[in-house]
Every structure is written in C-alpha cells, then in structure tokens.
mmCIF file of C-alpha atoms in Angstrom:
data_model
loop_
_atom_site.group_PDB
_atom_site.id
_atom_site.type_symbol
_atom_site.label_atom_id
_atom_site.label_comp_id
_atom_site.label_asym_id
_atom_site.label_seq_id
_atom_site.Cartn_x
_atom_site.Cartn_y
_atom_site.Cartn_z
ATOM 1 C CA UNK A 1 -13.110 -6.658 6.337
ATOM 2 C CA UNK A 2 -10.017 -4.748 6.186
ATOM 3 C CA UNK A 3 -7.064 -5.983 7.702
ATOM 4 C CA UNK A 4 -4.911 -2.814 8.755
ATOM 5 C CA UNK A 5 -0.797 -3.163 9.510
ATOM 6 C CA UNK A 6 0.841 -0.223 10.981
ATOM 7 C CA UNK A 7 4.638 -0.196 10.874
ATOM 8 C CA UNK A 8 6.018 2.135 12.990
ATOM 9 C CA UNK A 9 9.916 2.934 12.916
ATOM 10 C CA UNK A 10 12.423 4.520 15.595
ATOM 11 C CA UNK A 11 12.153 7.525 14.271
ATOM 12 C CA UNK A 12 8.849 7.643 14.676
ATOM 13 C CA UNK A 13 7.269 7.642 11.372
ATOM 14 C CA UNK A 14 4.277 5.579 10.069
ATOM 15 C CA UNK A 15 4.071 3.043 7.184
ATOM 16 C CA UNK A 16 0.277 1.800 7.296
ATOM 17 C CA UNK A 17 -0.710 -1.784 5.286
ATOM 18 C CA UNK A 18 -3.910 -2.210 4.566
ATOM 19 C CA UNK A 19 -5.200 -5.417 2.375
ATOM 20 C CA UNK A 20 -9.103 -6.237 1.661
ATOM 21 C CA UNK A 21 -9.389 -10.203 -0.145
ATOM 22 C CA UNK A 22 -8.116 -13.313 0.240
ATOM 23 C CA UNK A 23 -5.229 -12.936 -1.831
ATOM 24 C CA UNK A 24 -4.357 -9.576 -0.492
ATOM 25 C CA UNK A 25 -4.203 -10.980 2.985
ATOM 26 C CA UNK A 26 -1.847 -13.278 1.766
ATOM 27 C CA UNK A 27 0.535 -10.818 0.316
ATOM 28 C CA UNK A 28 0.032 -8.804 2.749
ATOM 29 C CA UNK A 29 1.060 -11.433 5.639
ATOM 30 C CA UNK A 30 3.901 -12.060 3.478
ATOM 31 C CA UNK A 31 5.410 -8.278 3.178
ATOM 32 C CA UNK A 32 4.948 -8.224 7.267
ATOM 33 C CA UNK A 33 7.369 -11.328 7.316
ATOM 34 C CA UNK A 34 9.994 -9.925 5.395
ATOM 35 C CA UNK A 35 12.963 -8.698 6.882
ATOM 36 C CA UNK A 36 12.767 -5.091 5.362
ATOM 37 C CA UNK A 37 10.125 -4.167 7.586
ATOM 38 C CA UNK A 38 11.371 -6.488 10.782
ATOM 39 C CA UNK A 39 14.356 -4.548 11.516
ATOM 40 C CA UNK A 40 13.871 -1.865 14.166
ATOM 41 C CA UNK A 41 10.145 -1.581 13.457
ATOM 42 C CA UNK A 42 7.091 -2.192 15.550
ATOM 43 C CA UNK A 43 4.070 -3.566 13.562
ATOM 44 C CA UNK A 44 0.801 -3.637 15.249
ATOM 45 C CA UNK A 45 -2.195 -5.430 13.181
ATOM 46 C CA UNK A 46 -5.973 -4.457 13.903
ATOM 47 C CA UNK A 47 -9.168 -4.503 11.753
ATOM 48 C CA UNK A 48 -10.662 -1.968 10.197
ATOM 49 C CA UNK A 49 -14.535 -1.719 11.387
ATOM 50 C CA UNK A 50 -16.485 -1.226 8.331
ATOM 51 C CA UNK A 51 -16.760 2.437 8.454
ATOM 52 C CA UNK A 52 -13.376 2.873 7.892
ATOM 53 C CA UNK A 53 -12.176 4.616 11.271
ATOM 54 C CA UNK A 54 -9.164 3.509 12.650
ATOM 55 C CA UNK A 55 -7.257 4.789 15.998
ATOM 56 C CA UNK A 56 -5.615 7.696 15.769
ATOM 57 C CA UNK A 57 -2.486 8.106 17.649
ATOM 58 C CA UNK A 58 -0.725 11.033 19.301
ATOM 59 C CA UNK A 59 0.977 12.335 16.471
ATOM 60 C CA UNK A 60 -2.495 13.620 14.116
ATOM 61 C CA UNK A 61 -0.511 16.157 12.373
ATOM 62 C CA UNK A 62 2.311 13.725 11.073
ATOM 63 C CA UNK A 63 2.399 13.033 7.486
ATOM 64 C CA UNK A 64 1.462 9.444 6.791
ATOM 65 C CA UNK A 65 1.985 6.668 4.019
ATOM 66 C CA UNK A 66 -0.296 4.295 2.781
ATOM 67 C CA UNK A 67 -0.462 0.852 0.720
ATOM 68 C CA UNK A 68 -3.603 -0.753 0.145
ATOM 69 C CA UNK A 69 -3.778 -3.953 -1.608
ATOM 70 C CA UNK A 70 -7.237 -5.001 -2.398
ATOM 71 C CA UNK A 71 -8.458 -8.283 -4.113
ATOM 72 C CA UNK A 72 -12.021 -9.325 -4.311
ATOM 73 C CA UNK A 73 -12.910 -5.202 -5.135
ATOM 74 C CA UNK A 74 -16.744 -5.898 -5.361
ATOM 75 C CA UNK A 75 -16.446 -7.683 -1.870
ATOM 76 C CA UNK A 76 -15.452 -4.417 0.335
ATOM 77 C CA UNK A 77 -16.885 -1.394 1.814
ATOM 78 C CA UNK A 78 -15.114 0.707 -0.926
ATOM 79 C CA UNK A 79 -16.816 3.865 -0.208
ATOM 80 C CA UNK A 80 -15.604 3.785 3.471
ATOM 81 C CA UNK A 81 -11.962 3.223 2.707
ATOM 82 C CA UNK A 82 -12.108 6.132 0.457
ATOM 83 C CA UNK A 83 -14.017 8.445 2.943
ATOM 84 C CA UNK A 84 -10.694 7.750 5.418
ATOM 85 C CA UNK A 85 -8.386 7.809 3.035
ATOM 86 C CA UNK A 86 -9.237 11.097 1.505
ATOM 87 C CA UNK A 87 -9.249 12.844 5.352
ATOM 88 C CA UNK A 88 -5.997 11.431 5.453
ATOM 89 C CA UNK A 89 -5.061 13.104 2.186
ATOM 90 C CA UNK A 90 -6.380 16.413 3.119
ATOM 91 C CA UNK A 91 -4.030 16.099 6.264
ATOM 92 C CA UNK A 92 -0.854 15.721 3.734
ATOM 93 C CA UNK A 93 -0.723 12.006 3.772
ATOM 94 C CA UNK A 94 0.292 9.658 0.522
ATOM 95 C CA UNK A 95 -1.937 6.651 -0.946
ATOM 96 C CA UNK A 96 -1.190 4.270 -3.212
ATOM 97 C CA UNK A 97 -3.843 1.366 -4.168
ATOM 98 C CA UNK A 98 -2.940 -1.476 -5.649
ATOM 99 C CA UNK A 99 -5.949 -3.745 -6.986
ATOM 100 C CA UNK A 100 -6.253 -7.354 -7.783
ATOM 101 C CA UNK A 101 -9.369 -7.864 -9.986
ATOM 102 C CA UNK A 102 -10.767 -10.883 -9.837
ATOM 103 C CA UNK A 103 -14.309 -10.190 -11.494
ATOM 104 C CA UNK A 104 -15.176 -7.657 -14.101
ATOM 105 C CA UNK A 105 -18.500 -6.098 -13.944
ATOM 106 C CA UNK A 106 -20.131 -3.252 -12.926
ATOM 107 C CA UNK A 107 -19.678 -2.824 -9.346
ATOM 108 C CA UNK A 108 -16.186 -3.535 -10.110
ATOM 109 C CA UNK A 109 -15.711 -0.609 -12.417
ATOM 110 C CA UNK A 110 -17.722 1.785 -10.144
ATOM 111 C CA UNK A 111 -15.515 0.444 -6.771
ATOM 112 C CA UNK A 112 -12.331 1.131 -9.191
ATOM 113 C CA UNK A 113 -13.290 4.590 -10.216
ATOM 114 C CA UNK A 114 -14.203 5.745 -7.001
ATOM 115 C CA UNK A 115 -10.458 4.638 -5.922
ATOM 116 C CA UNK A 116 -8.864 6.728 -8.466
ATOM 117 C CA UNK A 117 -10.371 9.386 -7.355
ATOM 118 C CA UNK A 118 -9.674 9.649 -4.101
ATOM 119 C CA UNK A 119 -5.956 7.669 -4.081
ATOM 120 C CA UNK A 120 -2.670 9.476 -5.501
ATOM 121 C CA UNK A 121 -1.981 6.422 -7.339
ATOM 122 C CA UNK A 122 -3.973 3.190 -8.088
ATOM 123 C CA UNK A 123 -1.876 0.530 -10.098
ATOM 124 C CA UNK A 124 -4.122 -2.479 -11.481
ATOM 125 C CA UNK A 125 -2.963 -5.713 -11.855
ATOM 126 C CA UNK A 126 -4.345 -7.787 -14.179
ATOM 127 C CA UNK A 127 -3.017 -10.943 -16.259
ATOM 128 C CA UNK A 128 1.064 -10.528 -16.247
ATOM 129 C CA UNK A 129 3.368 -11.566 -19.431
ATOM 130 C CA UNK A 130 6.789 -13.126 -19.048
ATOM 131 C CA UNK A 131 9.809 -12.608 -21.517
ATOM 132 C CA UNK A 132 7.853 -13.970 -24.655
ATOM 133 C CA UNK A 133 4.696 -11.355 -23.781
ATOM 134 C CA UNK A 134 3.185 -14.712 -23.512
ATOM 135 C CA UNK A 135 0.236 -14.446 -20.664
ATOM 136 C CA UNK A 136 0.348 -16.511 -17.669
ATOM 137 C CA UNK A 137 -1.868 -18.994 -17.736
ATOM 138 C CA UNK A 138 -1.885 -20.323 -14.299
ATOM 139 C CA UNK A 139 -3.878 -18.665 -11.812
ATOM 140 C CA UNK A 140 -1.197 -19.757 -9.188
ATOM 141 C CA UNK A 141 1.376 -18.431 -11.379
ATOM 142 C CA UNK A 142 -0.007 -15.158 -11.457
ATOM 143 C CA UNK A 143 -0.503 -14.885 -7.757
ATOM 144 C CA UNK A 144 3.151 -15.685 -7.311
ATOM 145 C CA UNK A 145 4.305 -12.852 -9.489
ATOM 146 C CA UNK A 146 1.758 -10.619 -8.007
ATOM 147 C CA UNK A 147 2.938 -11.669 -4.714
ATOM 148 C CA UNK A 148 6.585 -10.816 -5.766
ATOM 149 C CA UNK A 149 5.839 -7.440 -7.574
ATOM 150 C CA UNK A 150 3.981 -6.302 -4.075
ATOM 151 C CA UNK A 151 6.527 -6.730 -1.955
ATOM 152 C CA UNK A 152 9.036 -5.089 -3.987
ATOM 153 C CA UNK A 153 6.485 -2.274 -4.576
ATOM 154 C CA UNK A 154 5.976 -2.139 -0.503
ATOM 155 C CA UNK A 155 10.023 -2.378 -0.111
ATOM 156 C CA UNK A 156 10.371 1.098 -2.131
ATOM 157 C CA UNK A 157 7.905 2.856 -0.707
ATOM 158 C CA UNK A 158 8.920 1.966 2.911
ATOM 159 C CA UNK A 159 12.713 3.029 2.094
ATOM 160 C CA UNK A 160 11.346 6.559 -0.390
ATOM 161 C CA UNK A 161 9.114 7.465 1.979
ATOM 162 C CA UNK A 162 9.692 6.137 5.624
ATOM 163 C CA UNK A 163 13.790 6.285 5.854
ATOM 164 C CA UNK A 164 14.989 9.430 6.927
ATOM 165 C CA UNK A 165 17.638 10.275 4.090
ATOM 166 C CA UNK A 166 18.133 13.880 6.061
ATOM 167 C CA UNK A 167 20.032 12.891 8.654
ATOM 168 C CA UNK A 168 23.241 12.513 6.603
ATOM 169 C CA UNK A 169 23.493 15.341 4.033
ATOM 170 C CA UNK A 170 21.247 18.740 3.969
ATOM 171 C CA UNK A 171 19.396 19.465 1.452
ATOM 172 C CA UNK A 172 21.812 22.659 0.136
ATOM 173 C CA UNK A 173 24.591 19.885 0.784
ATOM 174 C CA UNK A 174 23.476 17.229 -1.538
ATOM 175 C CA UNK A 175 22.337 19.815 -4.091
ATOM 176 C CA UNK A 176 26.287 21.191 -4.302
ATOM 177 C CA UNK A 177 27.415 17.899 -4.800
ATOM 178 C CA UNK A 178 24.561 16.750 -8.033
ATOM 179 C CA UNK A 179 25.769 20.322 -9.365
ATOM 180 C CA UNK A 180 29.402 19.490 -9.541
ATOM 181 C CA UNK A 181 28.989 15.814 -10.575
#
C-alpha cells in the first residue's frame, strides 16, 4: 500500500509524500513530525488504492512536487505508481524517488528500472560509509542515517521548490544584483 502525505502551504502550493515499506513509513512519519513542514502547513494523509489514483483537487493545472520513498521495492504495485506519476509529469510536475533496497533480484531490478524511467530523479540508497569509508555494519545504523539523509533531502526540496522566493526580489532584480557582485 502506499501511504500518500500532501502538504499544502498558505500560498497554496503542494508538496506530496508518498512512502511504500516499512521503513519508508517510518521515515516518512518522521519528516511529517518535523517542524519544517508544521509551520503554516496543512498535511492531510490518505492511501493510495492500488491503481495509483489519488484525489485530485481544484487546482489540476498547478505544478506539483513529489517525494517518494520506497523500501521493500519488490513488495509494491510499481507499475501503478509510475502510470500516475508520469500523468503528473506530463502536466509539468517534479518527481524524485528515493529507494531503499532491501533484496536484490530480479523483480527488484525490473521495479528499479521502470522508476528511472518514468521519475526525474531516482537516488538509491544502499549500504552508507562513515569518515573511514568503512561500511556500516548495523542494519539499525543504517536506517538511522537513512532516516537522517531523508529528511534533509525532503527539507530542500520543500524550501527549492515549495517557498515562494518571488515575493521579495523580481527576477530582473536579483539578476542586477549577481551581475554587480
């Protein structure tokens, strides 16, 4: 099942969480309780039937942004995430997939492929080093620097993409002031 977040902001805009696995649901829980995405937000939380088709709201032609965290990739309905995702593509929208592999074999592969293709970026974790490129050998330890590397990956792409940097400076404005600096 997919477990869809939509964050919603005053201004209007969309930030849409999705997370498929275990673990993903747990990070995913854990970037809804953190206070980036608390502050003059709405979140609403749904599931995803397993075609893929979620509500659409009033605003169809709005340009959306999307982070899907998946864990457990052999587990999920891949081709049905990928059908919605790539309608919301073709409507301008931005997707980024981050995946958690927890078994490698063949449906794996095929479920990842079929990602990049229809994604603007998928980033795949696998085992992390620390300082001394010496691999983590906890599994625990792992999921807590996955955990931490999601969050900060969901904190820039709610403040690149969501916050509304126009309001201060126009464009011609800001492009005066690089040229002279």
């Amino acid at each position: 099942m997919l477990h869809f977040s939509k964050i919603s902001t005053q201004q209007g805009k969309d930030f849409n969480l999705i997370a498929s696995g275990a673990l993903a649901f747990k990070i995913q829980n854990k970037i809804l309780k953190d206070d980036t995405f608390l502050q003059n937000t709405k979140v609403t939380r749904n599931l995803l039937p397993p075609n893929g088709q979620h509500t659409r709201n009033a605003s169809q032609d709005q340009n959306k942004v999307f982070y899907v965290i998946i864990s457990d990739l052999d587990k999920i309905n891949t081709e049905a995430l990928c059908k919605m995702i790539s309608r919301e593509r073709a409507n301008g929208s931005y997707a980024v997939c981050q995946v958690i592999p927890m078994y490698y074999n063949e449906p794996s592969f095929k479920a990842l492929k079929m990602l990049r293709q229809n994604f603007d970026e998928v980033l795949e974790l696998n085992k992390f080093n620390l300082g001394s490129s010496t691999a983590l050998m906890n599994a625990e330890q792992q999921h807590c620097v996955i955990t931490d590397y999601s969050i900060s990956m969901a904190r820039i792409m709610y403040h690149v993409c969501i916050k509304d940097f126009a309001t201060s400076k126009t464009a011609e404005e800001r492009n005066t002031v690089s040229a002279y600096a």
